[in-house]
Coordinates of C-alpha atoms and ligand atoms in Angstrom, one line a residue:
M1 CA 19.7 -16.9 14.2
K2 CA 19.6 -16.1 10.8
T3 CA 17.5 -13.0 9.3
T4 CA 15.4 -15.3 6.6
I5 CA 12.8 -13.3 4.8
G6 CA 9.4 -14.1 2.8
V7 CA 7.8 -12.0 1.1
I8 CA 4.4 -12.4 -0.1
G9 CA 3.0 -10.7 -3.3
S10 CA 4.9 -10.5 -6.6
G11 CA 2.8 -6.8 -8.0
S12 CA 5.4 -3.9 -8.3
W13 CA 5.8 -3.0 -5.0
G14 CA 6.4 -6.5 -4.2
T15 CA 9.0 -7.1 -6.5
A16 CA 11.2 -3.8 -5.5
L17 CA 11.1 -5.0 -2.2
V18 CA 13.2 -8.6 -3.5
N19 CA 15.1 -6.3 -5.5
L20 CA 15.7 -4.0 -2.3
L21 CA 16.6 -6.5 -0.4
T22 CA 19.0 -9.2 -1.9
Q23 CA 21.0 -5.6 -3.3
N24 CA 21.1 -5.4 0.5
G25 CA 22.8 -9.1 0.8
Y26 CA 19.5 -10.9 2.6
H27 CA 18.4 -14.5 1.1
V28 CA 14.9 -13.8 0.4
N29 CA 11.7 -16.6 -0.5
W30 CA 9.4 -14.7 -2.7
F31 CA 5.7 -16.3 -3.2
V32 CA 4.6 -15.6 -6.6
Q33 CA 1.1 -16.2 -7.2
S34 CA 1.5 -18.8 -10.3
Q35 CA 3.8 -21.8 -11.6
E36 CA 4.2 -19.5 -15.1
I37 CA 5.9 -16.5 -13.0
R38 CA 8.1 -19.0 -10.8
E39 CA 9.7 -20.7 -13.8
H40 CA 9.7 -16.7 -16.0
V41 CA 11.5 -15.8 -13.4
Y42 CA 14.0 -18.1 -12.7
E43 CA 14.7 -18.3 -16.5
Y44 CA 15.2 -14.5 -17.3
G45 CA 15.3 -13.5 -13.7
H46 CA 12.7 -11.2 -13.9
N47 CA 9.5 -10.7 -13.4
P48 CA 7.4 -11.1 -16.4
H49 CA 4.0 -8.7 -15.1
Y50 CA 5.3 -5.7 -13.3
L51 CA 8.4 -3.9 -12.9
S52 CA 10.0 -6.1 -15.5
S53 CA 12.9 -3.8 -16.5
A54 CA 14.7 -5.1 -12.5
S55 CA 17.0 -7.8 -12.8
L56 CA 17.3 -9.5 -9.6
N57 CA 19.5 -11.0 -8.0
M58 CA 18.9 -14.9 -8.1
S59 CA 21.9 -15.9 -6.4
R60 CA 19.6 -15.0 -3.1
L61 CA 16.2 -15.2 -4.3
R62 CA 14.2 -18.8 -4.0
V63 CA 10.5 -18.2 -5.2
T64 CA 7.2 -20.2 -4.8
I65 CA 4.2 -20.7 -5.6
K66 CA 3.7 -23.0 -2.1
I67 CA 3.0 -19.9 0.3
D68 CA 3.2 -22.0 3.6
D69 CA 6.7 -23.4 2.2
L70 CA 7.6 -19.6 2.8
I71 CA 5.8 -19.0 6.0
E72 CA 8.0 -22.0 8.0
A73 CA 11.6 -20.6 5.8
S74 CA 11.2 -17.6 7.0
S75 CA 11.2 -16.0 10.1
I76 CA 10.2 -12.3 8.9
I77 CA 7.2 -11.9 7.1
I78 CA 6.5 -9.6 4.7
L79 CA 3.0 -9.1 3.4
V80 CA 2.7 -7.0 0.3
V81 CA 0.0 -8.6 -1.7
P82 CA -3.1 -5.8 -2.2
S83 CA -5.7 -5.6 0.6
A84 CA -8.3 -7.0 -1.6
F85 CA -7.0 -9.7 -2.3
L86 CA -4.2 -10.4 1.1
H87 CA -7.3 -12.9 2.8
S88 CA -8.2 -14.4 -0.3
V89 CA -4.4 -15.3 -0.7
L90 CA -3.3 -15.8 3.0
S91 CA -6.4 -18.2 3.9
K92 CA -4.8 -20.6 1.4
S93 CA -2.0 -21.3 4.3
T94 CA -2.9 -23.6 7.0
Y95 CA 0.8 -23.1 8.9
P96 CA 0.4 -20.5 12.0
L97 CA 1.5 -16.6 11.7
K98 CA 1.7 -16.7 15.3
D99 CA 5.5 -17.0 15.8
K100 CA 6.7 -14.6 12.6
K101 CA 7.3 -11.0 12.7
V102 CA 5.0 -10.1 10.6
V103 CA 5.6 -6.7 8.4
S104 CA 2.7 -4.7 6.2
A105 CA 3.8 -2.4 2.7
V106 CA 0.1 -2.9 1.8
K107 CA -1.3 0.6 1.8
G108 CA -5.6 -0.6 2.2
I109 CA -8.5 -1.5 4.5
I110 CA -9.2 -5.5 4.4
P111 CA -12.5 -5.0 2.2
E112 CA -14.5 -8.2 3.9
S113 CA -13.8 -6.8 7.4
N114 CA -12.7 -3.1 7.0
E115 CA -9.9 -3.0 9.5
I116 CA -7.0 -2.4 8.9
V117 CA -3.8 -5.0 8.2
A118 CA -2.9 -4.7 11.5
D119 CA -6.1 -4.8 13.3
Y120 CA -6.9 -8.1 10.4
L121 CA -3.6 -10.2 11.3
F122 CA -4.0 -9.9 15.4
R123 CA -7.5 -10.6 14.9
E124 CA -7.7 -13.2 12.3
F125 CA -3.9 -15.2 12.6
N126 CA -3.2 -14.1 16.4
V127 CA 0.4 -11.9 15.2
P128 CA 1.1 -10.9 18.8
R129 CA 1.2 -6.4 19.2
E130 CA 4.9 -6.3 19.0
H131 CA 5.9 -8.4 16.0
F132 CA 3.2 -6.8 13.8
A133 CA 5.5 -3.4 11.8
M134 CA 4.4 -1.6 8.3
I135 CA 6.4 0.0 5.8
A136 CA 5.1 3.3 4.7
G137 CA 6.9 6.7 3.5
P138 CA 6.6 8.3 -1.0
S139 CA 8.0 5.4 -2.4
H140 CA 6.8 4.4 -5.9
A141 CA 8.1 1.5 -6.9
E142 CA 9.9 2.8 -9.8
E143 CA 11.9 4.9 -7.7
V144 CA 13.0 2.7 -5.3
S145 CA 13.8 -0.1 -8.5
S146 CA 16.1 2.6 -9.8
E147 CA 17.2 3.6 -7.0
K148 CA 16.6 7.2 -7.0
L149 CA 16.5 7.9 -2.4
T150 CA 13.7 7.2 -1.0
Y151 CA 12.6 7.9 2.7
L152 CA 10.8 4.7 4.0
T153 CA 9.4 4.8 7.9
V154 CA 9.3 1.8 9.7
A155 CA 5.7 1.5 12.1
S156 CA 6.4 -0.6 14.9
E157 CA 5.1 -0.5 18.9
H158 CA 8.2 -2.8 19.0
V159 CA 11.4 -0.1 19.1
D160 CA 13.6 -3.8 18.1
L161 CA 11.4 -4.9 15.6
A162 CA 11.8 -1.7 13.9
K163 CA 15.2 -0.9 14.0
E164 CA 15.8 -5.0 12.5
L165 CA 13.4 -3.2 9.8
K166 CA 15.7 -0.6 8.9
L167 CA 19.2 -2.7 9.3
L168 CA 17.4 -5.1 6.6
L169 CA 16.1 -1.8 3.9
K170 CA 18.6 0.6 4.3
N171 CA 21.4 1.5 2.1
H172 CA 23.2 3.7 0.3
H173 CA 19.4 5.3 -1.4
I174 CA 17.3 4.3 0.9
N175 CA 16.7 6.2 4.3
V176 CA 14.7 4.2 7.0
K177 CA 12.6 6.3 9.9
I178 CA 11.6 4.3 12.7
S179 CA 7.4 5.2 13.4
H180 CA 5.5 3.7 16.4
D181 CA 2.2 5.0 15.5
I182 CA 1.1 1.4 13.5
V183 CA -2.5 2.9 13.4
G184 CA -2.0 6.7 12.2
T185 CA 0.9 5.0 9.2
E186 CA -1.8 2.2 8.7
F187 CA -5.0 4.8 8.2
A188 CA -2.9 7.8 6.1
A189 CA -2.1 5.1 3.9
V190 CA -5.3 4.2 2.7
A191 CA -6.9 8.3 3.0
K192 CA -3.6 9.3 0.7
N193 CA -4.5 6.9 -1.9
V194 CA -8.2 8.7 -2.2
Y195 CA -7.0 11.6 -2.0
A196 CA -4.8 11.2 -4.7
I197 CA -8.2 10.0 -7.0
A198 CA -9.4 13.3 -6.5
A199 CA -6.6 15.4 -7.3
G200 CA -6.7 12.5 -10.9
I201 CA -10.6 13.5 -11.5
Y202 CA -9.6 17.4 -11.0
H203 CA -7.2 16.7 -13.7
G204 CA -9.2 15.0 -15.9
L205 CA -12.6 17.1 -15.7
G206 CA -9.4 20.4 -16.2
Y207 CA -8.7 21.5 -13.2
G208 CA -5.0 23.2 -13.6
D209 CA -2.3 23.5 -10.9
N210 CA -3.9 26.5 -9.0
F211 CA -7.2 24.8 -8.1
Q212 CA -4.7 21.4 -7.2
A213 CA -2.7 23.4 -4.4
V214 CA -5.7 24.1 -2.9
L215 CA -7.2 20.2 -3.3
V216 CA -4.3 19.4 -1.4
C217 CA -4.1 21.5 1.4
N218 CA -7.6 20.1 2.0
A219 CA -7.2 17.7 1.8
T220 CA -4.2 17.7 4.2
Q221 CA -6.8 19.1 6.5
E222 CA -9.7 16.4 6.3
M223 CA -6.8 13.8 6.7
R224 CA -5.5 15.5 9.7
E225 CA -9.0 15.5 11.4
F226 CA -9.7 12.6 10.5
M227 CA -6.1 11.1 12.1
S228 CA -7.1 12.9 14.9
K229 CA -10.3 10.5 15.2
V230 CA -9.0 6.8 14.4
C231 CA -5.0 7.2 16.0
R232 CA -4.1 6.2 19.1
V233 CA -1.4 8.7 19.7
N234 CA -1.4 12.0 18.5
A235 CA 0.2 12.0 15.4
D236 CA 2.1 15.2 13.1
I237 CA 0.8 14.9 9.5
I238 CA 4.0 16.5 8.8
E239 CA 5.9 13.7 8.2
S240 CA 7.0 12.0 5.4
A241 CA 4.5 8.9 6.2
Y242 CA 1.9 11.0 6.3
L243 CA 1.7 14.4 4.5
G244 CA 4.5 13.0 2.1
D245 CA 3.2 10.6 1.0
L246 CA -0.2 12.5 0.3
L247 CA 2.0 14.7 -1.7
V248 CA 3.8 12.0 -3.8
T249 CA 0.4 10.2 -4.4
M250 CA -1.8 13.1 -5.2
Y251 CA 1.5 14.4 -7.8
S252 CA 3.3 12.2 -9.2
Q253 CA 3.3 10.6 -12.5
Y254 CA 3.7 7.5 -10.9
S255 CA 0.5 7.0 -9.1
R256 CA -2.1 4.2 -9.8
N257 CA -4.9 5.8 -7.9
R258 CA -4.2 9.1 -9.4
N259 CA -4.1 8.3 -12.8
F260 CA -7.1 5.9 -12.7
G261 CA -8.6 9.0 -11.0
V262 CA -7.7 10.8 -14.6
M263 CA -9.4 8.5 -16.4
I264 CA -12.5 8.6 -14.3
G265 CA -11.8 12.8 -14.8
K266 CA -11.8 12.4 -18.6
G267 CA -15.4 11.0 -19.0
Y268 CA -14.7 6.9 -18.5
S269 CA -17.0 4.7 -16.4
V270 CA -16.0 3.2 -12.7
K271 CA -15.9 0.3 -14.5
Y272 CA -14.3 0.6 -17.7
A273 CA -11.1 2.8 -15.7
R274 CA -11.2 -0.1 -13.5
M275 CA -10.6 -3.0 -16.7
E276 CA -7.7 -0.9 -18.4
M277 CA -5.7 -0.3 -14.8
L278 CA -3.2 -3.1 -15.6
Q279 CA -2.1 -2.3 -11.3
I280 CA -4.1 -2.1 -8.2
A281 CA -5.9 1.6 -7.4
E282 CA -6.1 0.9 -3.9
G283 CA -7.9 4.0 -3.3
Y284 CA -10.9 2.4 -4.8
Y285 CA -11.0 -0.1 -2.0
G286 CA -10.3 2.4 0.7
A287 CA -13.5 5.0 -1.0
K288 CA -15.5 2.5 0.5
G289 CA -13.2 1.6 3.7
L290 CA -13.3 5.1 4.6
A291 CA -17.2 5.5 4.1
H292 CA -18.0 2.5 6.4
F293 CA -15.0 4.9 9.1
M294 CA -17.2 8.4 8.2
E295 CA -20.6 6.6 9.5
K296 CA -19.5 4.5 12.1
L297 CA -17.6 7.8 13.6
N298 CA -20.2 10.7 12.6
I299 CA -16.9 12.3 10.7
D300 CA -17.3 15.0 7.7
M301 CA -15.1 14.3 5.4
P302 CA -16.4 16.0 2.4
I303 CA -13.9 15.3 -0.5
A304 CA -13.3 11.1 0.1
E305 CA -17.5 11.3 0.2
A306 CA -17.5 13.0 -3.3
V307 CA -14.7 10.4 -4.1
F308 CA -16.8 7.3 -3.1
N309 CA -20.6 8.7 -4.7
V310 CA -18.9 9.0 -7.7
L311 CA -17.1 5.2 -7.7
Y312 CA -20.1 3.8 -5.6
E313 CA -23.4 5.9 -6.1
G314 CA -23.2 6.4 -10.2
Q315 CA -23.1 9.7 -9.3
N316 CA -21.5 12.0 -11.8
A317 CA -18.1 13.5 -11.8
S318 CA -18.3 16.7 -13.4
N319 CA -21.1 17.5 -10.6
V320 CA -19.8 15.8 -7.9
F321 CA -16.3 17.3 -8.1
S322 CA -17.9 20.7 -9.0
E323 CA -19.7 21.3 -5.8
L324 CA -16.9 20.2 -3.9
S325 CA -14.9 22.9 -5.3
N326 CA -17.7 25.5 -3.7
E327 CA -17.0 23.7 -0.4
L328 CA -12.9 24.0 -0.3
S329 CA -11.2 26.6 1.1
Ligands
NDP401 N1 3.3 -0.2 -6.4 C1 3.7 1.1 -5.3 O1 4.7 1.5 -6.1 C2 3.3 0.8 -4.0 C3 2.6 0.0 -4.1 N2 1.7 0.2 -2.8 C4 1.3 -1.0 -1.6 O2 1.8 -2.7 -2.2 C5 0.3 -3.0 -2.6 C6 0.7 -4.2 -3.0 O3 1.1 -3.2 -5.0 P1 2.0 -3.2 -6.1 O4 2.8 -4.0 -5.6 O5 1.9 -2.3 -6.0 O6 0.9 -4.8 -7.3 P2 0.6 -4.4 -8.5 O7 -0.5 -3.3 -9.2 O8 2.0 -3.7 -9.0 O9 -0.2 -5.2 -8.8 C7 -1.3 -6.2 -8.4 C8 -0.9 -7.6 -7.7 O10 -2.2 -7.9 -7.0 C9 -2.6 -9.4 -7.2 N3 -3.5 -9.7 -7.9 C10 -4.4 -9.3 -9.0 N4 -5.3 -9.7 -8.7 C11 -5.2 -11.1 -7.7 C12 -6.3 -11.9 -7.3 N5 -7.7 -12.0 -7.9 N6 -5.5 -12.7 -6.2 C13 -4.8 -12.6 -5.9 N7 -3.4 -11.5 -6.0 C14 -3.8 -10.6 -7.2 C15 -1.3 -10.0 -9.0 O11 -0.8 -10.5 -9.1 P3 -0.6 -11.5 -10.0 O12 1.5 -11.5 -10.4 O13 -0.9 -12.8 -10.4 O14 -0.6 -10.2 -11.3 C16 -0.2 -8.4 -8.4 O15 0.5 -8.7 -7.7 C17 -1.1 -2.0 -2.0 O16 -1.5 -2.5 -0.7 C18 -0.3 -1.2 -2.6 O17 -0.4 0.3 -2.1 C19 3.4 0.4 -1.2 C20 4.2 1.6 -1.3 C21 4.6 1.9 -2.6
13P402 O1 2.0 4.0 -2.2 C1 2.4 4.9 -3.0 C2 4.2 5.8 -3.3 O2 4.1 5.6 -1.7 C3 2.3 4.3 -4.6 O3 0.8 5.2 -4.8 P1 -0.1 3.8 -5.9 O4 -0.7 3.1 -5.7 O5 -1.3 5.5 -5.9 O6 1.0 4.1 -7.1

């Protein structure tokens, strides 16, 4: 059967994935939020709001605002909507997902239920475990779109599905690794966003590169301990989907989470920093999700807790992060 791919989500990463898949020769059905976006894409061949410099291959693209039509017409569905909106977007659909291969490119926790995307899809939509995969790894959309060499990881418990996705994604600038650790891959992707906010806050407060390196080491250790509690398999943190993504998100100029943190470190209120963001800082929601797991599993995560206290408890970033710096080793 011919592979038909549906991409749900038209932010930066959705746009980069659509661009990549059509460049790789596949036909893609793309769900976008509004008729205005759809018409713009057809008229000008690019997304009006995100990665607008990327010229899309319109001969292989069908753009729709009808989510049910997209699901019906696609055998593989790639979800790339920020976690905070995933439930509301999927709730618009009545077409069953359980017979589809469902791939999450989301790096967040569903705020309504504090679940990773895999668990949410298994419970809410009866997606079978063997039909689920996640795309992870250090992969800023801007770099993927400008064909910078990138190593993605596809995690799935079903090796054939992981191999199928590898074939769809890989090309001269995209290398794809396969993992069977969906839980660890998802949790690492959530946690690294929160640590990137911490890196941004310290940068905004004026701390330098020497200290950032110490923060990275401590965040790596904290993430390793967290993953050892939540993962069902023994994950080696020195892999690009875990440590690699932590590093790129903590250091990259493109990281929305880091840039969000920088604003807070510079003294913006959380509310104002959120308003200033044109894109999504998943770590804002991730910090709350991690706080839930810290309490549920009785885990001590001082860096993630400091981020939570600033974002949700109204605590002063300078005081909280100065105190935290004394606890790091
Ligand atoms: N950007 C990146 O480099 C990478 C992102 N990811 C992950 O991909 C996921 C999607 O992020 P990304 O593509 O970057 O998103 P962006 O921040 O680039 O764009 C935000 C997206 O959210 C949508 N949105 C905003 N408000 C709502 C709402 N109320 N209801 C429904 N949708 C809404 C926007 O829709 P609209 O088009 O209408 O504005 C837009 O598609 C995230 O989980 C992120 O962590 C993973 C790897 C890399
Ligand atoms: O996940 C990402 C890179 O791998 C994107 O990170 P940001 O959301 O912080 O930009």
